[in-house]
Amino acid sequence: MIRAARHIENVRYAIRNVVAEASRLEAQGRRILFLNIGDPLKFDFQTPPHLIEAVHRAMRDGHNGYAPSAGIPAAREAIARECTRTGIPGITPSDVVVTSGASEALELALTALLDPGERVLLPNPGYPLYNALMAKLNARGVPYTLDEERGWTLDLEEIDALCTPGTRAILLCNPNNPTGAVLDRKVLEGLLELARRRGLVILSDEIYDKLLYDKDHTPTASLAKDVPIITFNGLSKAYLACGWRMGWLVFCNAHLMPELKSAVMRLADARLCAPAPQQYAIQPALEGPQEHIPEMMKRMRSRRDLMVRRINAIPGLSVVEPAAAFYAMVRLQLPGVTDDEQFVLSLLRETGVLFVHGSGFGQKAGTHHFRVVFLPPEDILSTAFDRLDAFIREHHVVGGHAARASGPA
């Protein structure tokens, strides 16, 4: 038998792992309500027609071969102009690399940055890809706590204490997946001061930057000219094109990291290019009609408000209202529930409602959560929350209060 590399044993992707059980149940004829995956196109959202036309035109015009490794000039120029519009100074097209989704952008940057055993500070809870990349690179992801009691913000003193000589970078997801939180400008400024003092790179995943409810988003790189910052973004979320796998990274204050930039460019060359026809949608996306975003967020705000109201009315559950994106981390405080993955699987098997367990994203020790995606229409959300409520009241609650006896966990 041929063994796999041992460091891959630590690669987990909770979002898709729970789908295997849902697929098994579907094969038996069960209807599953999917509140687990952040793909708006699975529900009542569509890719803007002018983006589809741009890709169609590119294919029709023969742009079906390899593209330049760092991306076509029109896309890189448009991304640089977008950075200027959002307050990030000094970006030129040469600072931009177009990638197969923001996921590949993160992988290129981390691969170029890290030697085996080196450390990156990662948000906890955080997107599972981050830890998967650490395992793949034989590097160490060190979790820093997002504080639920303070709206899922971070603790600068904790982050400072976690830094060692082997720490190379701090990774942010802002707005955050899975919590929907948005970091305040003052917190970002404190983090940049810490990075400046420690000589660290800031890796800023900002894929949800346009999906905002009541709070403004401040691009990390708009706040400092003397800290090396790499910003990640793409078309998947705000431009409703998840399957096109169109992302990018931007070297901000690139003069502070010429070797790292060169290394990323070499890696980009080695993998040839991101998909070519889809790159022709980047300029129309960033500089064309934007009406779909406020329309999307109008619907999402109503769904968010429904989710918050319903979850907070269920005994033993609570949720911090998300300020962005379409996710929330729901706190489980039910006696007998000591494993949130088993809770999620029990709920799925009995009710057909699928969430993702909080432990798949990381969480503070001693706490239990599940992530809810509130992309589905309100009638589906209402049905899912009705079933969740009934499940908890049957198995975990007596007379409206958390029961002492444990039900299925």
PDB file of C-alpha atoms in Angstrom, residues 43-333:
ATOM      1  CA  PHE A  43     -30.423  29.849  -4.072  1.00  0.00           C
ATOM      2  CA  ASP A  44     -32.268  32.787  -5.665  1.00  0.00           C
ATOM      3  CA  PHE A  45     -29.274  34.851  -6.830  1.00  0.00           C
ATOM      4  CA  GLN A  46     -27.825  34.980 -10.337  1.00  0.00           C
ATOM      5  CA  THR A  47     -24.553  36.094 -11.885  1.00  0.00           C
ATOM      6  CA  PRO A  48     -24.993  39.600 -13.396  1.00  0.00           C
ATOM      7  CA  PRO A  49     -25.753  39.259 -17.139  1.00  0.00           C
ATOM      8  CA  HIS A  50     -23.038  41.708 -18.206  1.00  0.00           C
ATOM      9  CA  LEU A  51     -20.402  39.444 -16.636  1.00  0.00           C
ATOM     10  CA  ILE A  52     -21.735  36.380 -18.447  1.00  0.00           C
ATOM     11  CA  GLU A  53     -21.712  38.340 -21.691  1.00  0.00           C
ATOM     12  CA  ALA A  54     -18.097  39.430 -21.096  1.00  0.00           C
ATOM     13  CA  VAL A  55     -16.957  35.825 -20.682  1.00  0.00           C
ATOM     14  CA  HIS A  56     -19.061  34.684 -23.649  1.00  0.00           C
ATOM     15  CA  ARG A  57     -17.545  37.421 -25.804  1.00  0.00           C
ATOM     16  CA  ALA A  58     -14.029  36.467 -24.702  1.00  0.00           C
ATOM     17  CA  MET A  59     -14.635  32.849 -25.656  1.00  0.00           C
ATOM     18  CA  ARG A  60     -16.220  33.853 -28.964  1.00  0.00           C
ATOM     19  CA  ASP A  61     -13.277  36.173 -29.712  1.00  0.00           C
ATOM     20  CA  GLY A  62     -10.802  33.340 -29.231  1.00  0.00           C
ATOM     21  CA  HIS A  63      -9.409  34.087 -25.755  1.00  0.00           C
ATOM     22  CA  ASN A  64      -9.379  30.396 -24.871  1.00  0.00           C
ATOM     23  CA  GLY A  65      -5.670  29.689 -24.627  1.00  0.00           C
ATOM     24  CA  TYR A  66      -3.226  30.389 -21.833  1.00  0.00           C
ATOM     25  CA  ALA A  67      -3.240  33.876 -20.360  1.00  0.00           C
ATOM     26  CA  PRO A  68      -0.224  35.701 -18.886  1.00  0.00           C
ATOM     27  CA  SER A  69       0.760  34.065 -15.598  1.00  0.00           C
ATOM     28  CA  ALA A  70      -0.116  37.112 -13.486  1.00  0.00           C
ATOM     29  CA  GLY A  71      -3.322  37.831 -15.398  1.00  0.00           C
ATOM     30  CA  ILE A  72      -4.433  39.744 -18.472  1.00  0.00           C
ATOM     31  CA  PRO A  73      -3.480  43.446 -18.453  1.00  0.00           C
ATOM     32  CA  ALA A  74      -7.089  44.715 -18.469  1.00  0.00           C
ATOM     33  CA  ALA A  75      -7.914  42.738 -15.322  1.00  0.00           C
ATOM     34  CA  ARG A  76      -4.778  43.773 -13.438  1.00  0.00           C
ATOM     35  CA  GLU A  77      -5.320  47.419 -14.391  1.00  0.00           C
ATOM     36  CA  ALA A  78      -8.942  47.302 -13.214  1.00  0.00           C
ATOM     37  CA  ILE A  79      -7.959  45.746  -9.883  1.00  0.00           C
ATOM     38  CA  ALA A  80      -5.300  48.421  -9.359  1.00  0.00           C
ATOM     39  CA  ARG A  81      -7.877  51.143 -10.051  1.00  0.00           C
ATOM     40  CA  GLU A  82     -10.311  49.470  -7.635  1.00  0.00           C
ATOM     41  CA  CYS A  83      -7.639  49.618  -4.929  1.00  0.00           C
ATOM     42  CA  THR A  84      -7.239  53.347  -5.557  1.00  0.00           C
ATOM     43  CA  ARG A  85     -11.022  53.863  -5.330  1.00  0.00           C
ATOM     44  CA  THR A  86     -11.179  52.066  -1.980  1.00  0.00           C
ATOM     45  CA  GLY A  87      -8.361  54.140  -0.494  1.00  0.00           C
ATOM     46  CA  ILE A  88      -5.341  51.853  -0.969  1.00  0.00           C
ATOM     47  CA  PRO A  89      -2.534  54.072  -2.299  1.00  0.00           C
ATOM     48  CA  GLY A  90       0.223  53.407  -4.795  1.00  0.00           C
ATOM     49  CA  ILE A  91      -1.013  50.161  -6.394  1.00  0.00           C
ATOM     50  CA  THR A  92       0.108  49.488  -9.956  1.00  0.00           C
ATOM     51  CA  PRO A  93      -0.938  46.583 -12.218  1.00  0.00           C
ATOM     52  CA  SER A  94       2.468  44.980 -11.554  1.00  0.00           C
ATOM     53  CA  ASP A  95       1.423  44.548  -7.900  1.00  0.00           C
ATOM     54  CA  VAL A  96      -1.561  42.352  -8.884  1.00  0.00           C
ATOM     55  CA  VAL A  97      -1.723  38.605  -9.523  1.00  0.00           C
ATOM     56  CA  VAL A  98      -4.946  37.066 -10.877  1.00  0.00           C
ATOM     57  CA  THR A  99      -5.578  33.587  -9.500  1.00  0.00           C
ATOM     58  CA  SER A 100      -7.958  30.631  -9.571  1.00  0.00           C
ATOM     59  CA  GLY A 101     -10.103  32.045  -6.794  1.00  0.00           C
ATOM     60  CA  ALA A 102      -8.936  33.810  -3.652  1.00  0.00           C
ATOM     61  CA  SER A 103      -8.045  30.340  -2.322  1.00  0.00           C
ATOM     62  CA  GLU A 104      -5.203  29.967  -4.825  1.00  0.00           C
ATOM     63  CA  ALA A 105      -4.108  33.523  -4.061  1.00  0.00           C
ATOM     64  CA  LEU A 106      -3.736  32.609  -0.396  1.00  0.00           C
ATOM     65  CA  GLU A 107      -1.880  29.432  -1.259  1.00  0.00           C
ATOM     66  CA  LEU A 108       0.581  31.244  -3.528  1.00  0.00           C
ATOM     67  CA  ALA A 109       1.311  33.872  -0.874  1.00  0.00           C
ATOM     68  CA  LEU A 110       1.734  31.395   1.977  1.00  0.00           C
ATOM     69  CA  THR A 111       3.851  29.018  -0.129  1.00  0.00           C
ATOM     70  CA  ALA A 112       6.166  31.863  -1.079  1.00  0.00           C
ATOM     71  CA  LEU A 113       6.369  33.137   2.509  1.00  0.00           C
ATOM     72  CA  LEU A 114       6.780  30.079   4.726  1.00  0.00           C
ATOM     73  CA  ASP A 115       9.463  27.535   5.404  1.00  0.00           C
ATOM     74  CA  PRO A 116       8.427  24.331   7.228  1.00  0.00           C
ATOM     75  CA  GLY A 117       7.722  24.948  10.896  1.00  0.00           C
ATOM     76  CA  GLU A 118       7.223  28.705  10.591  1.00  0.00           C
ATOM     77  CA  ARG A 119       4.124  30.265  12.079  1.00  0.00           C
ATOM     78  CA  VAL A 120       1.156  32.315  10.929  1.00  0.00           C
ATOM     79  CA  LEU A 121      -1.419  33.666  13.375  1.00  0.00           C
ATOM     80  CA  LEU A 122      -4.909  32.637  12.231  1.00  0.00           C
ATOM     81  CA  PRO A 123      -8.368  33.797  13.370  1.00  0.00           C
ATOM     82  CA  ASN A 124     -10.264  31.426  15.636  1.00  0.00           C
ATOM     83  CA  PRO A 125     -12.949  30.793  14.497  1.00  0.00           C
ATOM     84  CA  GLY A 126     -11.769  31.053  10.925  1.00  0.00           C
ATOM     85  CA  TYR A 127     -12.230  29.712   7.421  1.00  0.00           C
ATOM     86  CA  PRO A 128     -11.032  26.056   7.358  1.00  0.00           C
ATOM     87  CA  LEU A 129      -8.859  26.621   4.282  1.00  0.00           C
ATOM     88  CA  TYR A 130      -6.335  28.532   6.385  1.00  0.00           C
ATOM     89  CA  ASN A 131      -5.473  25.575   8.615  1.00  0.00           C
ATOM     90  CA  ALA A 132      -5.576  23.213   5.630  1.00  0.00           C
ATOM     91  CA  LEU A 133      -2.919  25.297   3.894  1.00  0.00           C
ATOM     92  CA  MET A 134      -0.778  25.309   7.033  1.00  0.00           C
ATOM     93  CA  ALA A 135      -0.897  21.512   7.105  1.00  0.00           C
ATOM     94  CA  LYS A 136      -0.147  21.267   3.395  1.00  0.00           C
ATOM     95  CA  LEU A 137       2.898  23.510   3.782  1.00  0.00           C
ATOM     96  CA  ASN A 138       4.133  21.804   6.947  1.00  0.00           C
ATOM     97  CA  ALA A 139       3.856  25.164   8.679  1.00  0.00           C
ATOM     98  CA  ARG A 140       2.141  26.012  11.945  1.00  0.00           C
ATOM     99  CA  GLY A 141      -1.135  27.867  12.184  1.00  0.00           C
ATOM    100  CA  VAL A 142      -1.438  29.517  15.606  1.00  0.00           C
ATOM    101  CA  PRO A 143      -5.009  30.487  16.529  1.00  0.00           C
ATOM    102  CA  TYR A 144      -5.864  33.871  17.970  1.00  0.00           C
ATOM    103  CA  THR A 145      -9.247  34.311  19.629  1.00  0.00           C
ATOM    104  CA  LEU A 146     -12.132  36.250  18.161  1.00  0.00           C
ATOM    105  CA  ASP A 147     -14.085  37.386  21.223  1.00  0.00           C
ATOM    106  CA  GLU A 148     -17.775  36.545  20.942  1.00  0.00           C
ATOM    107  CA  GLU A 149     -18.609  38.658  24.000  1.00  0.00           C
ATOM    108  CA  ARG A 150     -17.268  41.759  22.194  1.00  0.00           C
ATOM    109  CA  GLY A 151     -18.830  41.194  18.799  1.00  0.00           C
ATOM    110  CA  TRP A 152     -16.162  38.746  17.574  1.00  0.00           C
ATOM    111  CA  THR A 153     -13.356  41.309  17.620  1.00  0.00           C
ATOM    112  CA  LEU A 154      -9.727  40.389  18.304  1.00  0.00           C
ATOM    113  CA  ASP A 155      -7.486  40.964  21.323  1.00  0.00           C
ATOM    114  CA  LEU A 156      -4.272  42.810  20.407  1.00  0.00           C
ATOM    115  CA  GLU A 157      -2.551  41.832  23.665  1.00  0.00           C
ATOM    116  CA  GLU A 158      -3.223  38.148  22.997  1.00  0.00           C
ATOM    117  CA  ILE A 159      -1.881  38.433  19.446  1.00  0.00           C
ATOM    118  CA  ASP A 160       1.259  40.182  20.667  1.00  0.00           C
ATOM    119  CA  ALA A 161       1.818  37.446  23.260  1.00  0.00           C
ATOM    120  CA  LEU A 162       1.465  34.741  20.591  1.00  0.00           C
ATOM    121  CA  CYS A 163       4.261  36.177  18.435  1.00  0.00           C
ATOM    122  CA  THR A 164       7.607  34.356  18.489  1.00  0.00           C
ATOM    123  CA  PRO A 165      10.780  34.632  16.398  1.00  0.00           C
ATOM    124  CA  GLY A 166       9.254  32.022  14.073  1.00  0.00           C
ATOM    125  CA  THR A 167       6.094  34.054  13.419  1.00  0.00           C
ATOM    126  CA  ARG A 168       5.989  35.428   9.881  1.00  0.00           C
ATOM    127  CA  ALA A 169       2.490  36.834   9.406  1.00  0.00           C
ATOM    128  CA  ILE A 170      -0.943  37.597  10.812  1.00  0.00           C
ATOM    129  CA  LEU A 171      -3.901  36.546   8.698  1.00  0.00           C
ATOM    130  CA  LEU A 172      -7.187  38.478   8.842  1.00  0.00           C
ATOM    131  CA  CYS A 173     -10.557  37.598   7.377  1.00  0.00           C
ATOM    132  CA  ASN A 174     -12.378  40.922   7.413  1.00  0.00           C
ATOM    133  CA  PRO A 175     -15.347  40.812   7.002  1.00  0.00           C
ATOM    134  CA  ASN A 176     -15.171  37.469   8.699  1.00  0.00           C
ATOM    135  CA  ASN A 177     -16.270  34.015   7.704  1.00  0.00           C
ATOM    136  CA  PRO A 178     -17.796  32.344   9.775  1.00  0.00           C
ATOM    137  CA  THR A 179     -18.976  35.111  12.137  1.00  0.00           C
ATOM    138  CA  GLY A 180     -19.993  37.948   9.801  1.00  0.00           C
ATOM    139  CA  ALA A 181     -18.060  40.407  11.984  1.00  0.00           C
ATOM    140  CA  VAL A 182     -16.313  43.539  10.680  1.00  0.00           C
ATOM    141  CA  LEU A 183     -13.244  44.864  12.495  1.00  0.00           C
ATOM    142  CA  ASP A 184     -13.218  48.505  13.595  1.00  0.00           C
ATOM    143  CA  ARG A 185     -10.661  50.885  12.119  1.00  0.00           C
ATOM    144  CA  LYS A 186      -9.079  51.395  15.561  1.00  0.00           C
ATOM    145  CA  VAL A 187      -8.512  47.644  15.947  1.00  0.00           C
ATOM    146  CA  LEU A 188      -6.914  47.484  12.497  1.00  0.00           C
ATOM    147  CA  GLU A 189      -4.636  50.400  13.345  1.00  0.00           C
ATOM    148  CA  GLY A 190      -3.543  48.614  16.529  1.00  0.00           C
ATOM    149  CA  LEU A 191      -2.844  45.441  14.581  1.00  0.00           C
ATOM    150  CA  LEU A 192      -0.785  47.342  12.023  1.00  0.00           C
ATOM    151  CA  GLU A 193       1.270  48.925  14.788  1.00  0.00           C
ATOM    152  CA  LEU A 194       1.922  45.455  16.200  1.00  0.00           C
ATOM    153  CA  ALA A 195       2.964  44.148  12.765  1.00  0.00           C
ATOM    154  CA  ARG A 196       5.202  47.170  12.262  1.00  0.00           C
ATOM    155  CA  ARG A 197       6.947  46.582  15.583  1.00  0.00           C
ATOM    156  CA  ARG A 198       7.261  42.820  15.059  1.00  0.00           C
ATOM    157  CA  GLY A 199       8.282  42.934  11.391  1.00  0.00           C
ATOM    158  CA  LEU A 200       5.310  40.829  10.253  1.00  0.00           C
ATOM    159  CA  VAL A 201       3.356  40.578   7.023  1.00  0.00           C
ATOM    160  CA  ILE A 202      -0.388  41.196   7.181  1.00  0.00           C
ATOM    161  CA  LEU A 203      -2.453  38.849   4.998  1.00  0.00           C
ATOM    162  CA  SER A 204      -5.883  40.461   4.625  1.00  0.00           C
ATOM    163  CA  ASP A 205      -8.682  38.319   3.145  1.00  0.00           C
ATOM    164  CA  GLU A 206     -11.365  40.850   2.147  1.00  0.00           C
ATOM    165  CA  ILE A 207     -13.564  38.753  -0.148  1.00  0.00           C
ATOM    166  CA  TYR A 208     -16.768  39.971   1.608  1.00  0.00           C
ATOM    167  CA  ASP A 209     -15.845  43.670   1.600  1.00  0.00           C
ATOM    168  CA  LYS A 210     -18.909  44.780  -0.397  1.00  0.00           C
ATOM    169  CA  LEU A 211     -21.481  42.643   1.431  1.00  0.00           C
ATOM    170  CA  LEU A 212     -22.204  45.041   4.291  1.00  0.00           C
ATOM    171  CA  TYR A 213     -25.297  45.796   6.390  1.00  0.00           C
ATOM    172  CA  ASP A 214     -24.821  48.583   8.933  1.00  0.00           C
ATOM    173  CA  LYS A 215     -21.075  48.952   9.286  1.00  0.00           C
ATOM    174  CA  ASP A 216     -18.417  50.336   6.960  1.00  0.00           C
ATOM    175  CA  HIS A 217     -15.454  48.213   5.931  1.00  0.00           C
ATOM    176  CA  THR A 218     -11.959  49.708   6.054  1.00  0.00           C
ATOM    177  CA  PRO A 219      -9.392  48.066   3.745  1.00  0.00           C
ATOM    178  CA  THR A 220      -6.416  47.137   5.917  1.00  0.00           C
ATOM    179  CA  ALA A 221      -3.940  48.459   3.366  1.00  0.00           C
ATOM    180  CA  SER A 222      -5.578  51.892   3.350  1.00  0.00           C
ATOM    181  CA  LEU A 223      -4.218  52.513   6.860  1.00  0.00           C
ATOM    182  CA  ALA A 224      -0.446  52.087   6.508  1.00  0.00           C
ATOM    183  CA  LYS A 225       2.308  52.818   4.004  1.00  0.00           C
ATOM    184  CA  ASP A 226       5.072  51.202   6.042  1.00  0.00           C
ATOM    185  CA  VAL A 227       3.744  47.665   6.701  1.00  0.00           C
ATOM    186  CA  PRO A 228       3.880  44.838   4.135  1.00  0.00           C
ATOM    187  CA  ILE A 229       0.259  43.874   3.397  1.00  0.00           C
ATOM    188  CA  ILE A 230      -1.131  41.406   0.888  1.00  0.00           C
ATOM    189  CA  THR A 231      -4.845  41.818   0.169  1.00  0.00           C
ATOM    190  CA  PHE A 232      -7.017  39.008  -1.236  1.00  0.00           C
ATOM    191  CA  ASN A 233     -10.300  39.351  -3.086  1.00  0.00           C
ATOM    192  CA  GLY A 234     -12.267  37.990  -6.029  1.00  0.00           C
ATOM    193  CA  LEU A 235     -15.513  37.711  -7.976  1.00  0.00           C
ATOM    194  CA  SER A 236     -17.043  34.766  -6.112  1.00  0.00           C
ATOM    195  CA  LYS A 237     -19.165  36.499  -3.484  1.00  0.00           C
ATOM    196  CA  ALA A 238     -20.080  40.106  -4.321  1.00  0.00           C
ATOM    197  CA  TYR A 239     -20.168  39.370  -8.048  1.00  0.00           C
ATOM    198  CA  LEU A 240     -21.966  36.038  -7.738  1.00  0.00           C
ATOM    199  CA  ALA A 241     -19.511  33.963  -9.777  1.00  0.00           C
ATOM    200  CA  CYS A 242     -18.272  31.303  -7.340  1.00  0.00           C
ATOM    201  CA  GLY A 243     -17.722  28.587  -9.937  1.00  0.00           C
ATOM    202  CA  TRP A 244     -15.615  30.771 -12.206  1.00  0.00           C
ATOM    203  CA  ARG A 245     -12.778  30.655  -9.632  1.00  0.00           C
ATOM    204  CA  MET A 246     -11.651  34.215 -10.269  1.00  0.00           C
ATOM    205  CA  GLY A 247      -9.607  35.789  -7.496  1.00  0.00           C
ATOM    206  CA  TRP A 248      -6.539  37.926  -6.996  1.00  0.00           C
ATOM    207  CA  LEU A 249      -3.906  39.102  -4.582  1.00  0.00           C
ATOM    208  CA  VAL A 250      -2.456  42.594  -4.357  1.00  0.00           C
ATOM    209  CA  PHE A 251       0.961  43.480  -2.944  1.00  0.00           C
ATOM    210  CA  CYS A 252       0.361  46.649  -0.934  1.00  0.00           C
ATOM    211  CA  ASN A 253       3.506  48.588  -0.045  1.00  0.00           C
ATOM    212  CA  ALA A 254       5.277  46.220  -2.415  1.00  0.00           C
ATOM    213  CA  HIS A 255       8.604  48.026  -1.970  1.00  0.00           C
ATOM    214  CA  LEU A 256       8.797  46.416   1.494  1.00  0.00           C
ATOM    215  CA  MET A 257       8.681  42.834   0.130  1.00  0.00           C
ATOM    216  CA  PRO A 258      10.439  42.570  -3.267  1.00  0.00           C
ATOM    217  CA  GLU A 259      11.742  39.050  -2.608  1.00  0.00           C
ATOM    218  CA  LEU A 260       8.316  37.785  -1.548  1.00  0.00           C
ATOM    219  CA  LYS A 261       6.684  39.380  -4.579  1.00  0.00           C
ATOM    220  CA  SER A 262       9.275  37.806  -6.868  1.00  0.00           C
ATOM    221  CA  ALA A 263       8.703  34.399  -5.263  1.00  0.00           C
ATOM    222  CA  VAL A 264       4.930  34.630  -5.783  1.00  0.00           C
ATOM    223  CA  MET A 265       5.468  35.597  -9.404  1.00  0.00           C
ATOM    224  CA  ARG A 266       7.717  32.555  -9.928  1.00  0.00           C
ATOM    225  CA  LEU A 267       5.051  30.298  -8.431  1.00  0.00           C
ATOM    226  CA  ALA A 268       2.447  31.936 -10.659  1.00  0.00           C
ATOM    227  CA  ASP A 269       4.623  31.225 -13.683  1.00  0.00           C
ATOM    228  CA  ALA A 270       5.046  27.594 -12.649  1.00  0.00           C
ATOM    229  CA  ARG A 271       1.295  26.933 -12.570  1.00  0.00           C
ATOM    230  CA  LEU A 272       0.814  28.767 -15.932  1.00  0.00           C
ATOM    231  CA  CYS A 273      -2.303  30.918 -15.346  1.00  0.00           C
ATOM    232  CA  ALA A 274      -5.790  31.317 -13.953  1.00  0.00           C
ATOM    233  CA  PRO A 275      -8.666  30.474 -16.339  1.00  0.00           C
ATOM    234  CA  ALA A 276      -8.409  32.883 -19.258  1.00  0.00           C
ATOM    235  CA  PRO A 277     -11.960  33.689 -20.481  1.00  0.00           C
ATOM    236  CA  GLN A 278     -13.259  34.507 -16.987  1.00  0.00           C
ATOM    237  CA  GLN A 279     -10.538  37.119 -16.527  1.00  0.00           C
ATOM    238  CA  TYR A 280     -12.345  39.241 -19.100  1.00  0.00           C
ATOM    239  CA  ALA A 281     -15.195  39.667 -16.583  1.00  0.00           C
ATOM    240  CA  ILE A 282     -13.012  41.360 -13.939  1.00  0.00           C
ATOM    241  CA  GLN A 283     -13.000  44.836 -15.475  1.00  0.00           C
ATOM    242  CA  PRO A 284     -16.762  44.790 -16.253  1.00  0.00           C
ATOM    243  CA  ALA A 285     -17.419  43.570 -12.709  1.00  0.00           C
ATOM    244  CA  LEU A 286     -15.379  46.208 -10.921  1.00  0.00           C
ATOM    245  CA  GLU A 287     -16.191  49.110 -13.251  1.00  0.00           C
ATOM    246  CA  GLY A 288     -19.574  48.209 -14.726  1.00  0.00           C
ATOM    247  CA  PRO A 289     -23.098  48.220 -13.256  1.00  0.00           C
ATOM    248  CA  GLN A 290     -23.213  47.512  -9.509  1.00  0.00           C
ATOM    249  CA  GLU A 291     -26.989  47.483  -8.977  1.00  0.00           C
ATOM    250  CA  HIS A 292     -27.082  43.804  -8.102  1.00  0.00           C
ATOM    251  CA  ILE A 293     -25.143  44.412  -4.861  1.00  0.00           C
ATOM    252  CA  PRO A 294     -27.656  46.690  -3.070  1.00  0.00           C
ATOM    253  CA  GLU A 295     -30.479  44.486  -4.365  1.00  0.00           C
ATOM    254  CA  MET A 296     -28.744  41.402  -2.976  1.00  0.00           C
ATOM    255  CA  MET A 297     -28.058  43.067   0.355  1.00  0.00           C
ATOM    256  CA  LYS A 298     -31.678  44.247   0.670  1.00  0.00           C
ATOM    257  CA  ARG A 299     -32.791  40.612   0.523  1.00  0.00           C
ATOM    258  CA  MET A 300     -29.920  39.481   2.718  1.00  0.00           C
ATOM    259  CA  ARG A 301     -30.706  42.057   5.405  1.00  0.00           C
ATOM    260  CA  SER A 302     -34.245  40.714   5.717  1.00  0.00           C
ATOM    261  CA  ARG A 303     -32.917  37.146   5.945  1.00  0.00           C
ATOM    262  CA  ARG A 304     -30.300  38.156   8.491  1.00  0.00           C
ATOM    263  CA  ASP A 305     -32.907  39.838  10.664  1.00  0.00           C
ATOM    264  CA  LEU A 306     -35.142  36.759  10.447  1.00  0.00           C
ATOM    265  CA  MET A 307     -32.233  34.507  11.427  1.00  0.00           C
ATOM    266  CA  VAL A 308     -31.222  36.646  14.418  1.00  0.00           C
ATOM    267  CA  ARG A 309     -34.798  36.918  15.681  1.00  0.00           C
ATOM    268  CA  ARG A 310     -35.543  33.209  15.346  1.00  0.00           C
ATOM    269  CA  ILE A 311     -32.238  31.912  16.733  1.00  0.00           C
ATOM    270  CA  ASN A 312     -32.278  34.173  19.789  1.00  0.00           C
ATOM    271  CA  ALA A 313     -35.833  33.004  20.576  1.00  0.00           C
ATOM    272  CA  ILE A 314     -34.805  29.341  20.860  1.00  0.00           C
ATOM    273  CA  PRO A 315     -33.827  28.236  24.399  1.00  0.00           C
ATOM    274  CA  GLY A 316     -30.133  27.477  24.727  1.00  0.00           C
ATOM    275  CA  LEU A 317     -29.126  29.280  21.513  1.00  0.00           C
ATOM    276  CA  SER A 318     -27.736  32.772  20.941  1.00  0.00           C
ATOM    277  CA  VAL A 319     -26.167  34.633  18.051  1.00  0.00           C
ATOM    278  CA  VAL A 320     -24.274  37.885  17.587  1.00  0.00           C
ATOM    279  CA  GLU A 321     -25.866  39.869  14.760  1.00  0.00           C
ATOM    280  CA  PRO A 322     -23.529  39.720  11.744  1.00  0.00           C
ATOM    281  CA  ALA A 323     -22.462  43.039  10.231  1.00  0.00           C
ATOM    282  CA  ALA A 324     -21.526  41.606   6.825  1.00  0.00           C
ATOM    283  CA  ALA A 325     -21.596  38.551   4.551  1.00  0.00           C
ATOM    284  CA  PHE A 326     -24.184  35.787   4.984  1.00  0.00           C
ATOM    285  CA  TYR A 327     -22.888  33.744   7.903  1.00  0.00           C
ATOM    286  CA  ALA A 328     -23.330  33.645  11.651  1.00  0.00           C
ATOM    287  CA  MET A 329     -21.883  31.511  14.438  1.00  0.00           C
ATOM    288  CA  VAL A 330     -24.661  30.286  16.728  1.00  0.00           C
ATOM    289  CA  ARG A 331     -23.724  29.542  20.349  1.00  0.00           C
ATOM    290  CA  LEU A 332     -24.978  26.244  21.787  1.00  0.00           C
ATOM    291  CA  GLN A 333     -25.499  26.256  25.553  1.00  0.00           C
TER     292      GLN A 333
END
